[in-house]
Coordinates of C-alpha atoms and ligand atoms in Angstrom, one line a residue:
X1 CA 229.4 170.4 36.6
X2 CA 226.1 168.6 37.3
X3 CA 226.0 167.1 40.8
X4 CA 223.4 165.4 40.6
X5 CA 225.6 162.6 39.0
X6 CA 228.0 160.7 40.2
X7 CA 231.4 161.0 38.5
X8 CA 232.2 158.3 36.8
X9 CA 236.3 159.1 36.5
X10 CA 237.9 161.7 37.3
X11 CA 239.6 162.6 33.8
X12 CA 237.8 163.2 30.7
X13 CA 238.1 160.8 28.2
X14 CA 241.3 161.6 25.3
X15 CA 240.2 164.4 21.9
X16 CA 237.7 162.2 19.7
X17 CA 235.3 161.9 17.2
X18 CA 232.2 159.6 17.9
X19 CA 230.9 158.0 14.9
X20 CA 227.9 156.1 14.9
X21 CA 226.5 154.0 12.2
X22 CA 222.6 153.5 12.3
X23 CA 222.2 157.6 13.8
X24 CA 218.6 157.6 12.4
X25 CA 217.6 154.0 14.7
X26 CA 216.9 153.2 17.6
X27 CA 219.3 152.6 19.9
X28 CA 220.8 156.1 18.8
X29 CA 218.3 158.2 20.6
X30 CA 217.4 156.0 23.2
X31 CA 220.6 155.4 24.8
X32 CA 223.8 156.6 22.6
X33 CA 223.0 160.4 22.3
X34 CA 222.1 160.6 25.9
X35 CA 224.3 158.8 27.5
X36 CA 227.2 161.2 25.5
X37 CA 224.9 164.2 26.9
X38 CA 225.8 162.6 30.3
X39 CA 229.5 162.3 29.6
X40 CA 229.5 165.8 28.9
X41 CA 227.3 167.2 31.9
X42 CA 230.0 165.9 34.2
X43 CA 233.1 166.8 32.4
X44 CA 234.1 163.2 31.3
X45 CA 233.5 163.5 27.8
X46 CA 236.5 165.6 26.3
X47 CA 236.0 169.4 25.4
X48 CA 237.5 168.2 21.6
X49 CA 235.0 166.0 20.7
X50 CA 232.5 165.7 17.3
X51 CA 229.4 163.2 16.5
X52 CA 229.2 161.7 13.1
X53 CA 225.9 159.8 12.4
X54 CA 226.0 157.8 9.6
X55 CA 222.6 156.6 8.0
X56 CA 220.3 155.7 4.9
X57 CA 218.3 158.6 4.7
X58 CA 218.3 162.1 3.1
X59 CA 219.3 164.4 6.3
X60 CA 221.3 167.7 6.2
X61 CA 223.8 168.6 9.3
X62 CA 221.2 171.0 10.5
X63 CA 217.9 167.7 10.2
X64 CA 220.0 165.8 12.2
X65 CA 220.7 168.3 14.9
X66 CA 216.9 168.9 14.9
X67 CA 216.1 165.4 15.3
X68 CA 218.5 164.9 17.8
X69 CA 217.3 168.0 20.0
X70 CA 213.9 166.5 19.5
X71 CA 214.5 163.0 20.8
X72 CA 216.9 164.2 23.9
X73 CA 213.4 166.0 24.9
X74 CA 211.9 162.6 25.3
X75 CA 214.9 160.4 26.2
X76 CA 217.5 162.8 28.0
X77 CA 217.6 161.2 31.7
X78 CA 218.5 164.2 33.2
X79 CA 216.9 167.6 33.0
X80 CA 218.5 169.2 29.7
X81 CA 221.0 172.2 30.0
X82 CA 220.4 174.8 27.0
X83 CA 224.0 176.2 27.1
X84 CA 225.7 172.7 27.3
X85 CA 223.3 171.4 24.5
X86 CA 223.6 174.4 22.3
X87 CA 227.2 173.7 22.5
X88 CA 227.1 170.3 22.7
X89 CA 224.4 170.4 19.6
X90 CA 226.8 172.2 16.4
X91 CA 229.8 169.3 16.8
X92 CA 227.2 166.9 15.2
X93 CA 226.9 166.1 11.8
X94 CA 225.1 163.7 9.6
X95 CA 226.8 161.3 6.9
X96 CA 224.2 160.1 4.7
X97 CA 225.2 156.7 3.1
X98 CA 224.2 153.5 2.4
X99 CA 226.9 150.6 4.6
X100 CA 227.9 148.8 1.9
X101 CA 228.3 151.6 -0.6
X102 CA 231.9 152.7 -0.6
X103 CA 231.2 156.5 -1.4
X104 CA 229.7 156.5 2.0
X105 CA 232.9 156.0 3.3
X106 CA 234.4 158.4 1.1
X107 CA 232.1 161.0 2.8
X108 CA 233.0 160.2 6.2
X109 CA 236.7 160.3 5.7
X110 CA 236.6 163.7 4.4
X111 CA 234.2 164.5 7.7
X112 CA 236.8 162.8 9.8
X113 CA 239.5 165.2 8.4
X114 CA 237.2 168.4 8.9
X115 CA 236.0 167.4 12.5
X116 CA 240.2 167.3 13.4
X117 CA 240.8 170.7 11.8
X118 CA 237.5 172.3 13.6
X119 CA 237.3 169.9 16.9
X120 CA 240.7 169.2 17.6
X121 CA 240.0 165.4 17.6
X122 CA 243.4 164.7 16.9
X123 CA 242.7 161.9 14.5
X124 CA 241.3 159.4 17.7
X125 CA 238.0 157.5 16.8
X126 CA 235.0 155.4 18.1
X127 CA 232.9 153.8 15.9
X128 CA 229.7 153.1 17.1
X129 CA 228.1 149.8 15.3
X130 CA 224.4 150.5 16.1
X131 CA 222.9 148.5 13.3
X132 CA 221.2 144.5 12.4
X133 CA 224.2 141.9 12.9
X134 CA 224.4 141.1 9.1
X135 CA 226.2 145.1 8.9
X136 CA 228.6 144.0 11.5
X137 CA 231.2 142.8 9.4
X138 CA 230.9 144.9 6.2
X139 CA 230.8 148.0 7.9
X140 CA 234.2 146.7 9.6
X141 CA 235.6 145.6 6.2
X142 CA 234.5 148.8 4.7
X143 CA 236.3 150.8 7.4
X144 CA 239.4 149.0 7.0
X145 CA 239.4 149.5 3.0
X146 CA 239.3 152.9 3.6
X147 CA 241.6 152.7 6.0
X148 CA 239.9 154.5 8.5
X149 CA 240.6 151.7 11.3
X150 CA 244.6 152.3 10.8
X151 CA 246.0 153.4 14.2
X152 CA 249.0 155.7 12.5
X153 CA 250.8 158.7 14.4
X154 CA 249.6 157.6 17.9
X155 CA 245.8 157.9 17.3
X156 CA 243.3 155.2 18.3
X157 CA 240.7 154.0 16.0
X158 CA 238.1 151.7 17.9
X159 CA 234.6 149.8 17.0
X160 CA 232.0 149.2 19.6
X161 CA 229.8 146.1 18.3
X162 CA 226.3 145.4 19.3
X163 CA 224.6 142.5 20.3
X164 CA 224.0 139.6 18.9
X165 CA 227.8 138.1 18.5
X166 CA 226.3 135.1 15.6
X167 CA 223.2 133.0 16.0
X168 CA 224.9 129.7 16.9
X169 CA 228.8 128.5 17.2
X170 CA 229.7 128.6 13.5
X171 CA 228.1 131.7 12.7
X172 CA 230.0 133.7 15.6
X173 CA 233.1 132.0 14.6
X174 CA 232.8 133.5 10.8
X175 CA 231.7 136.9 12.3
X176 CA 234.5 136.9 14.7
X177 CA 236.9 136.0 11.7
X178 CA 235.8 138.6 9.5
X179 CA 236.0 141.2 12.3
X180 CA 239.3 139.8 13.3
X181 CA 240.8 140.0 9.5
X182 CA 239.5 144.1 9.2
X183 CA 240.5 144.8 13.0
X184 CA 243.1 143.7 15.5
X185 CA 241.5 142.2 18.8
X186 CA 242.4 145.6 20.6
X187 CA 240.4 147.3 18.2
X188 CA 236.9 145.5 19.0
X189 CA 235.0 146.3 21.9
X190 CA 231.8 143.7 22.0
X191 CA 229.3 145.3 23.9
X192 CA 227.1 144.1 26.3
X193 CA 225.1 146.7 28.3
X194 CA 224.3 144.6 31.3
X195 CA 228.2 144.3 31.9
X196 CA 227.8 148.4 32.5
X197 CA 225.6 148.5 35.3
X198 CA 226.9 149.6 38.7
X199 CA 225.9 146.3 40.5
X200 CA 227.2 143.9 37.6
X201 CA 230.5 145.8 38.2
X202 CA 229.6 145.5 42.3
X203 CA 229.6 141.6 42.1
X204 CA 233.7 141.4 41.6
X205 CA 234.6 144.3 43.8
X206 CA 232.0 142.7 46.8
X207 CA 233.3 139.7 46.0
X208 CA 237.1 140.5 46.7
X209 CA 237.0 143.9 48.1
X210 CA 235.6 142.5 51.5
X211 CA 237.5 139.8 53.0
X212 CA 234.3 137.8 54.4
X213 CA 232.9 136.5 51.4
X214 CA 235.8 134.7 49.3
X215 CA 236.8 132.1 51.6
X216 CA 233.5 130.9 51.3
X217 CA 232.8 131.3 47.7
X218 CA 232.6 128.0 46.7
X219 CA 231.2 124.3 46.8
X220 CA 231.7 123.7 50.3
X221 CA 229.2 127.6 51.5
X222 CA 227.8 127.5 48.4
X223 CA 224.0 125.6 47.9
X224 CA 223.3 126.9 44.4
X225 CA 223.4 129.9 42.5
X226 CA 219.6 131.8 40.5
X227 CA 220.0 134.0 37.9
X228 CA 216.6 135.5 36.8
X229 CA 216.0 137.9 34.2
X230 CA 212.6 138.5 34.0
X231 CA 210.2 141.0 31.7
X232 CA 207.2 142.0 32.1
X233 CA 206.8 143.4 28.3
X234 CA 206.2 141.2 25.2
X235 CA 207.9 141.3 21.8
X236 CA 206.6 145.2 21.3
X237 CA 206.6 145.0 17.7
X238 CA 210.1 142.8 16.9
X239 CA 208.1 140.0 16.4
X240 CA 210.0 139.6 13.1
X241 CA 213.4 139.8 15.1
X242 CA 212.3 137.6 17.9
X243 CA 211.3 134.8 16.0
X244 CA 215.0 134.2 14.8
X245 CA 216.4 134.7 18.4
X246 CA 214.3 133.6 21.5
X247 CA 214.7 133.3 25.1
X248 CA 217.7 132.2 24.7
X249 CA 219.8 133.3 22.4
X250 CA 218.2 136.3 23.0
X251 CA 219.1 136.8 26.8
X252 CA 220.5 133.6 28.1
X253 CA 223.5 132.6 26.0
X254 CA 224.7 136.1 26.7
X255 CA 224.1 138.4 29.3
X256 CA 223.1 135.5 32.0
X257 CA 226.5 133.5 31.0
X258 CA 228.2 136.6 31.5
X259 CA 227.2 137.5 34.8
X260 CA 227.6 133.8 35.7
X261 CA 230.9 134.3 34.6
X262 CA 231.5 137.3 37.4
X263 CA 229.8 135.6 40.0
X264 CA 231.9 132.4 39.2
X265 CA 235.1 132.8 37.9
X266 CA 238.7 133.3 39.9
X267 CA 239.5 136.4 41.0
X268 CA 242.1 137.9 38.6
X269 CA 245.3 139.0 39.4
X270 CA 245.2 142.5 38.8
X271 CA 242.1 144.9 37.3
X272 CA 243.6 145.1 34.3
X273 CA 241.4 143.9 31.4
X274 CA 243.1 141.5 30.1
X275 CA 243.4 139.5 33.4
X276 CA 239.9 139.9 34.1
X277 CA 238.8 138.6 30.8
X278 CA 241.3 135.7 30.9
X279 CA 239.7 134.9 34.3
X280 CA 236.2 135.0 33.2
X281 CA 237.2 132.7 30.2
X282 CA 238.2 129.9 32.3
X283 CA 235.2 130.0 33.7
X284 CA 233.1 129.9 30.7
X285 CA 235.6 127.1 29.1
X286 CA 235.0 125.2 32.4
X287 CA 230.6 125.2 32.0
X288 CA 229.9 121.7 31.1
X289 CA 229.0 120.3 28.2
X290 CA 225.5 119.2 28.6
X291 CA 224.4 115.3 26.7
X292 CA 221.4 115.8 24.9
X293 CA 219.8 113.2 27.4
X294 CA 220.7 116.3 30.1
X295 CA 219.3 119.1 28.0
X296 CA 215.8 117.2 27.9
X297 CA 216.5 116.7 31.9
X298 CA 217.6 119.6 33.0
X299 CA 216.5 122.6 30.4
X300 CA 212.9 124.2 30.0
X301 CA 211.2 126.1 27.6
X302 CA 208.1 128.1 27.6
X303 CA 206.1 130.3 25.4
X304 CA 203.3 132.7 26.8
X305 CA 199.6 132.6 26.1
X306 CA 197.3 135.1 26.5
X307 CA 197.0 136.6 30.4
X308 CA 197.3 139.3 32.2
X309 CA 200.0 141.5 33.1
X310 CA 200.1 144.6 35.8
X311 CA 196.2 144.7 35.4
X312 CA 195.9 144.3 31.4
X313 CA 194.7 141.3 29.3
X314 CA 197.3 140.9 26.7
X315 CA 197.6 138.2 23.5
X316 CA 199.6 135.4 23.6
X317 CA 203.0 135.1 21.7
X318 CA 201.6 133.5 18.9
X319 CA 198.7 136.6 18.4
X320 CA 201.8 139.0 18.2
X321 CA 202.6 141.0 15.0
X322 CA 204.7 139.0 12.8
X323 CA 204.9 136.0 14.5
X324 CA 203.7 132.6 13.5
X325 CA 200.4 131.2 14.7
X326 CA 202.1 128.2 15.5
X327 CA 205.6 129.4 16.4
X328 CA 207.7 127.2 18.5
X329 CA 210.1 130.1 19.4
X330 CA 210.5 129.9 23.3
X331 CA 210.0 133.4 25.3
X332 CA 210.5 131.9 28.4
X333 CA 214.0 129.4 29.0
X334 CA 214.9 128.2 32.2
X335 CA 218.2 125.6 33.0
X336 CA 220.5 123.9 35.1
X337 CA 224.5 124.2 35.1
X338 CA 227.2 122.8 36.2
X339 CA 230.5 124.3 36.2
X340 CA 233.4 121.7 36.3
X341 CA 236.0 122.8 38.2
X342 CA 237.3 122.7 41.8
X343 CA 235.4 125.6 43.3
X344 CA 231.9 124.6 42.0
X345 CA 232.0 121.2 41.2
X346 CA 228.5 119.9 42.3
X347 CA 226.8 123.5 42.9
X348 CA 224.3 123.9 40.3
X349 CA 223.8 127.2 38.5
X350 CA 219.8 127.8 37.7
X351 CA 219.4 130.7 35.1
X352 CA 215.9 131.5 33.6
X353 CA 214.5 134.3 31.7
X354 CA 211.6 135.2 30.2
X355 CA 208.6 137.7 28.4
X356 CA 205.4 138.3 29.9
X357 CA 206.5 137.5 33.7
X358 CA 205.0 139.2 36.3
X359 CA 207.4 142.0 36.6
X360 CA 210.5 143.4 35.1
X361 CA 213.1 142.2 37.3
X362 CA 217.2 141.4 36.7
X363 CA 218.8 139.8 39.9
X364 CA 221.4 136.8 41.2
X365 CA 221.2 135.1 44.5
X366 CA 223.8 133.4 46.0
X367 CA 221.8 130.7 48.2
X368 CA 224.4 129.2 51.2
X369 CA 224.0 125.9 52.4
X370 CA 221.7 126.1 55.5
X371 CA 223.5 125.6 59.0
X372 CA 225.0 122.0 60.0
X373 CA 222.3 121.7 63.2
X374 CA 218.9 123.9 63.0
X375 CA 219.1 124.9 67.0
X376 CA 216.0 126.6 66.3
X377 CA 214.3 124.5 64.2
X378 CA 210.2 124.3 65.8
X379 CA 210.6 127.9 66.8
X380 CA 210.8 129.5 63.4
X381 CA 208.9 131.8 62.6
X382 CA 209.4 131.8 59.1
X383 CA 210.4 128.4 57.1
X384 CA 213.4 130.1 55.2
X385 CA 216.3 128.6 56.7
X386 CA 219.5 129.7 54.3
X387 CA 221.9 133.0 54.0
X388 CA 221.1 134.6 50.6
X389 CA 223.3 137.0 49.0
X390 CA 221.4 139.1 46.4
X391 CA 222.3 141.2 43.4
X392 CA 219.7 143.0 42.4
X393 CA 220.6 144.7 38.5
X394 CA 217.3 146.0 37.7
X395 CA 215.3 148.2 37.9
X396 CA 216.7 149.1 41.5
X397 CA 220.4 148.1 42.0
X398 CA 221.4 147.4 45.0
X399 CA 222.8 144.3 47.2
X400 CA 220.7 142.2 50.1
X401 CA 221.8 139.8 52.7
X402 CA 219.4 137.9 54.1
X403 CA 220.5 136.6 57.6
X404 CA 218.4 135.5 60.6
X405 CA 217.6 137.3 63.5
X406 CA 215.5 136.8 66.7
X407 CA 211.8 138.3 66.6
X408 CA 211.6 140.0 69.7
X409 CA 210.0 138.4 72.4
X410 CA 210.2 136.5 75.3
X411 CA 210.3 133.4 73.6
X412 CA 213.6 132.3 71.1
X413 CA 211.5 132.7 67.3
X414 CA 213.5 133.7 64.3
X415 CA 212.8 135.1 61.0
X416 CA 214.7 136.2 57.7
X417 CA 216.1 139.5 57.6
X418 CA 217.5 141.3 54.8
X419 CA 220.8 143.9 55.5
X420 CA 219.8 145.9 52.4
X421 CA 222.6 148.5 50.3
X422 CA 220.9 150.6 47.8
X423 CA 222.6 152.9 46.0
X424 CA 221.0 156.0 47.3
X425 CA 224.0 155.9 50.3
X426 CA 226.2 157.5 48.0
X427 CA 223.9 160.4 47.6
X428 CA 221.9 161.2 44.8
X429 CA 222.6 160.2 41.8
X430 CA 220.3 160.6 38.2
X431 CA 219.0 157.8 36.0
X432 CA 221.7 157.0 33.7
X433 CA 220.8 155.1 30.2
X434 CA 223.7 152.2 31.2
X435 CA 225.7 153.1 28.1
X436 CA 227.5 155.5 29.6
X437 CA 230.4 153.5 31.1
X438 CA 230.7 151.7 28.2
X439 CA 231.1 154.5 26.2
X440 CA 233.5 156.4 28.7
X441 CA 235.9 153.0 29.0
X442 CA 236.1 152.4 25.0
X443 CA 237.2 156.2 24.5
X444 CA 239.9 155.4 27.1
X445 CA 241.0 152.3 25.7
X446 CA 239.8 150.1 28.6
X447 CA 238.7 146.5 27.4
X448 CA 237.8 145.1 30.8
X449 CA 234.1 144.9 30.5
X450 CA 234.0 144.3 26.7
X451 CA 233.7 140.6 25.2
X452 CA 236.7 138.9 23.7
X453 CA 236.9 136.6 20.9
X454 CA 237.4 134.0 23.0
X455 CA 234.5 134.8 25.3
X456 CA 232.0 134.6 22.9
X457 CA 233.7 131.2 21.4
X458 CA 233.6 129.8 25.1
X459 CA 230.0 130.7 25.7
X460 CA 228.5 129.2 22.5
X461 CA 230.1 126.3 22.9
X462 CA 228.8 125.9 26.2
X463 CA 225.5 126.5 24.2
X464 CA 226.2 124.6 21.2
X465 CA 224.7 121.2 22.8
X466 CA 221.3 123.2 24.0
X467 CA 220.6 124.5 21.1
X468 CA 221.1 121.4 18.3
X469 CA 219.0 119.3 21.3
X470 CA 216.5 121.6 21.1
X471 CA 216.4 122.0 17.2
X472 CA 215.8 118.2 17.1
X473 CA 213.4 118.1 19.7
X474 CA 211.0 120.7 18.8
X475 CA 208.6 121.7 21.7
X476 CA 205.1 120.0 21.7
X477 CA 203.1 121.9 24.5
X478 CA 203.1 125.6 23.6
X479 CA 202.0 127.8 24.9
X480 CA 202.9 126.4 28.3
X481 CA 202.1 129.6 30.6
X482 CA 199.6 132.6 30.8
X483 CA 201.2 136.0 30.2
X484 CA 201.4 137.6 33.9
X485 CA 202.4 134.2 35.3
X486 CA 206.3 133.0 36.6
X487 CA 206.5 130.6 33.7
X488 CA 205.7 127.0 33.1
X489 CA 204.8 124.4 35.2
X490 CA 207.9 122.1 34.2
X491 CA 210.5 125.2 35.6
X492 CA 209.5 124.4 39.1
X493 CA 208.9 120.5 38.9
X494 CA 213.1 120.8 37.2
X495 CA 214.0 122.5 40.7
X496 CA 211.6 120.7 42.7
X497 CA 213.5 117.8 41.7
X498 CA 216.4 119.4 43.5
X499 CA 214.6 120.4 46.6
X500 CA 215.0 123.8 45.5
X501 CA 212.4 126.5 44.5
X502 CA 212.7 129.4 42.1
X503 CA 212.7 132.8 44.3
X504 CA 210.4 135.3 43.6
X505 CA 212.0 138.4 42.6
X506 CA 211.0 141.4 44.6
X507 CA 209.4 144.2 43.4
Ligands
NAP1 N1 217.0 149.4 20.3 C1 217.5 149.0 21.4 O1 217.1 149.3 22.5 C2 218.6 148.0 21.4 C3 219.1 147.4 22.6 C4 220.2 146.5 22.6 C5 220.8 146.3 21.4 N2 220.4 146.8 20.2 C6 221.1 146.5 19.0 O2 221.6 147.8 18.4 C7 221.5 147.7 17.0 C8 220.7 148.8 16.4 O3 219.4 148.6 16.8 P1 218.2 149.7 16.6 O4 217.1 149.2 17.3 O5 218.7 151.1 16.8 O6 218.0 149.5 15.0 P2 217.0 150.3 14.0 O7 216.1 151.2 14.8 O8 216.4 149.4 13.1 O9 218.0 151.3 13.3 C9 218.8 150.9 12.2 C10 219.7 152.0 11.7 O10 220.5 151.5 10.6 C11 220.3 152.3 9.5 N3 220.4 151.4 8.3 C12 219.8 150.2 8.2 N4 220.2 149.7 7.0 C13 221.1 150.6 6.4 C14 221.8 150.6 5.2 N5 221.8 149.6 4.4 N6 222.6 151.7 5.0 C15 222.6 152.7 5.8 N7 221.9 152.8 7.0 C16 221.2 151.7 7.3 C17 218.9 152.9 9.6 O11 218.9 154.1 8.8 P3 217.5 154.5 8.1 O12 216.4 154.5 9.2 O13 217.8 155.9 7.7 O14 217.2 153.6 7.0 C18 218.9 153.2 11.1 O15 219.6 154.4 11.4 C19 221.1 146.2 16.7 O16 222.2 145.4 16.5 C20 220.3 145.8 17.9 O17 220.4 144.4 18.1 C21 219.3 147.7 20.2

């Protein structure tokens, strides 16, 4: 066993075969591959296990296991072990097919069959969607045609789904129905790789797993909520892919509401997933439904010139490969919530994200209302009166709280201090890809941090109103900010407006 890495159960997951459509892309060597390797360098992945890439190209067993030994070199996060590759290396195999070819299909059922008589998977089986949206659904039909999804003898037969879940309300409501018709709701896991990362899964257990913080978890502590998602990087070649998506479809509508969604919804009953999901649906059902008079008031968009970032004069959006030289496709969104219901009523949630910031950074603060009398009001030090609670999710996890303390000295001055938990108090622990856990909890059947049907309805409805307002009010002033810059102008005038600023994220 590897101890550099934290466990991250202590049973391996159940005999199965992993089967991943789109083996050849991306995704596949990036994070999937590797974050198996992890499973396996700390026992969690079972010892009867086989992985079937499926893909367009001409590739024997033997290519594939080539490729595949090639690309861990580049993307393994931990230093490689020859004896658990070698091993973990011949129970792959390549199914060459096109997805909506039903010979492909054919093909994999018959590998299916010879990876239980050699690997003992015992007919259990994950199938990895790593491919463009418009495969979602056909794959999943496919699979159920050749009924390859049927759950028979007490075997499991599950599909992970990438992002995105639809484009707009009525396209994830026909995707969700087509998914729904080849696969029962237990089947689906929708994945969402933010969801996996230790402090996304911190906020609920800091939240209730230390009594201080929910009796004041609410409208009458709370000042407002950020969310910030920030990049430093540009489009880096998916021009062609960002100019259907943007800001925020891209980032907003779903990893930002998701994470609202922990920070803000009730705390469930049990763990169990079901309860957590049903909690976090109330809360999206309960974000408001903005008027278009509201989205104009309290949204902004952005789109990045050319600037400078970490040192290096880069184009603006528009200059980008395979992007229009007069795109109206926002990189940058930033907006106000509301959340109607008893615990937040009147605390606004800010959320922005956007390309060609500063610096890459992913966190929440929790701003509390400042102190009914400032006792020490013409001796601060430092202007920053309010408690902050923040999450920090990338690239550092780790949780702050910023209090205020006396500076020493013979005179009563105080200043904002952080009480700082990074991760490295549990030891050391390696770089993980952020796939792992959501690997590790579909194999055992465990839904909690995967997106139901009615999650994904709930949040683009919440959406729905932005994105028609925006599609009939098509921006006018981009490019509104320089690359290397914290957005446009109009994102700080919006929380100006609310005597609020945008934090800074650290770096
Ligand atoms: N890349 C990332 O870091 C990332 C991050 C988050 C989410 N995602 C999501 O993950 C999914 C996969 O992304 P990706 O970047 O890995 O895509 P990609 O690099 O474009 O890979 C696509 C894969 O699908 C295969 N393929 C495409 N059309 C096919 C067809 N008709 N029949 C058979 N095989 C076909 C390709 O095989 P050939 O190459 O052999 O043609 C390739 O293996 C997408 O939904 C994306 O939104 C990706």
């Amino acid at each position: 066993m590897n101890q550099q890495i934290e466990p991250l159960a202590s049973h391996p997951a159940p005999p199965c075969a992993v089967v991943i459509f789109g083996a050849s892309g991306d995704l596949t060597k990036r994070k999937l591959v590797p974050s198996l390797y992890n499973l396996a360098s700390i026992g969690m992945l079972p010892a009867d296990f086989s992985i079937i890439g499926v893909a367009r190209r001409e590739m024997s067993h033997d290519a594939f296991r080539e490729q595949m030994t090639k690309d861990m070199q580049e993307f393994a996060t931990q230093k490689i072990d020859p004896a658990l590759w070698d091993k973990f290396r011949e129970r792959i195999y390549y199914c060459q097919g096109e997805f909506d070819n039903p010979e492909t299909y054919g093909r994999l059922a018959t590998l299916l069959e010879e990876s239980e008589k050699k690997h003992g998977t015992q007919g259990n089986a994950l199938f990895y969607l790593s491919v463009q949206p418009t495969y979602f659904a056909p794959i999943a039909e496919q699979l159920k045609q050749h009924n390859l999804v049927e759950e028979k003898d007490g075997h499991w037969r599950r599909v992970i789904v990438e992002k995105p879940f639809g484009h707009d309300l009525a396209s994830a409501r026909e995707l969700n129905g087509r998914l729904s018709a080849a696969l029962a709701e237990s089947q689906i896991f929708r994945i969402d790789h933010y969801l996996g990362k230790e402090t996304a899964q911190n906020i609920l257990v800091f939240r209730v797993g230390n009594a201080m913080f929910e009796p004041i978890w609410n409208r009458h502590h709370i000042d407002h909520v950020q969310i910030t998602v920030a990049e430093s990087i540009g489009v880096e070649g998916r021009g062609a892919f960002y100019e259907t998506a943007g800001a925020f479809r891209d980032v907003i509508q779903n990893h930002m509401f998701m994470l609202m969604a922990l920070i803000a919804m009730e705390p469930p009953n049990s763990l169990a997933g079901e309860a957590v999901r049903n909690e976090k649906v109330k809360l999206l059902q309960a974000v408001r439904q903005m008027t278009p008079d509201e989205v104009l008031r309290d949204t902004v968009r952005g789109q990045y010139g050319a600037g400078t970032v970490n040192g290096k004069p880069v184009p603006g959006y528009r200059e980008e490969k395979n992007v229009a030289p007069d795109s109206t496709i926002e990189t940058y969104a930033a907006l106000k919530l509301g959340i109607d219901n008893w615990r937040w009523a009147g605390v606004p949630f800010y959320l922005r994200s956007g390309k060609r910031l500063p610096r890459r950074s992913t966190e929440i603060i929790v701003r509390f209302k400042s102190p009914a009398l400032s006792l020490f009001g013409d001796n601060e030090a430092d202007p920053l009166g309010p408690n902050r609670l923040i999450f920090h999710i990338q690239p550092e996890e780790g949780i702050a709280l910023q209090v205020r303390a006396k500076v020493p000295g013979p005179t009563i001055c105080t200043r904002g201090v952080k009480l700082d938990f990074g991760y490295s108090q549990f030891g050391p622990v390696a770089p993980t890809t952020g796939y792992e856990k959501m690997m590790y909890d579909c194999m055992m059947g465990d839904s909690t941090l995967f997106h139901r049907t009615d999650m994904v309805d709930a949040a683009w409805i919440a959406a729905q109103p932005i994105i028609e307002t925006w599609a009939a009010n098509p921006p006018t002033d981009l490019p509104n900010y320089a690359a290397g810059t914290w957005g446009p102008a109009a994102a700080e005038e919006m929380m100006h407006r609310d005597q609020h600023n945008w934090q800074i994220p650290v770096a």
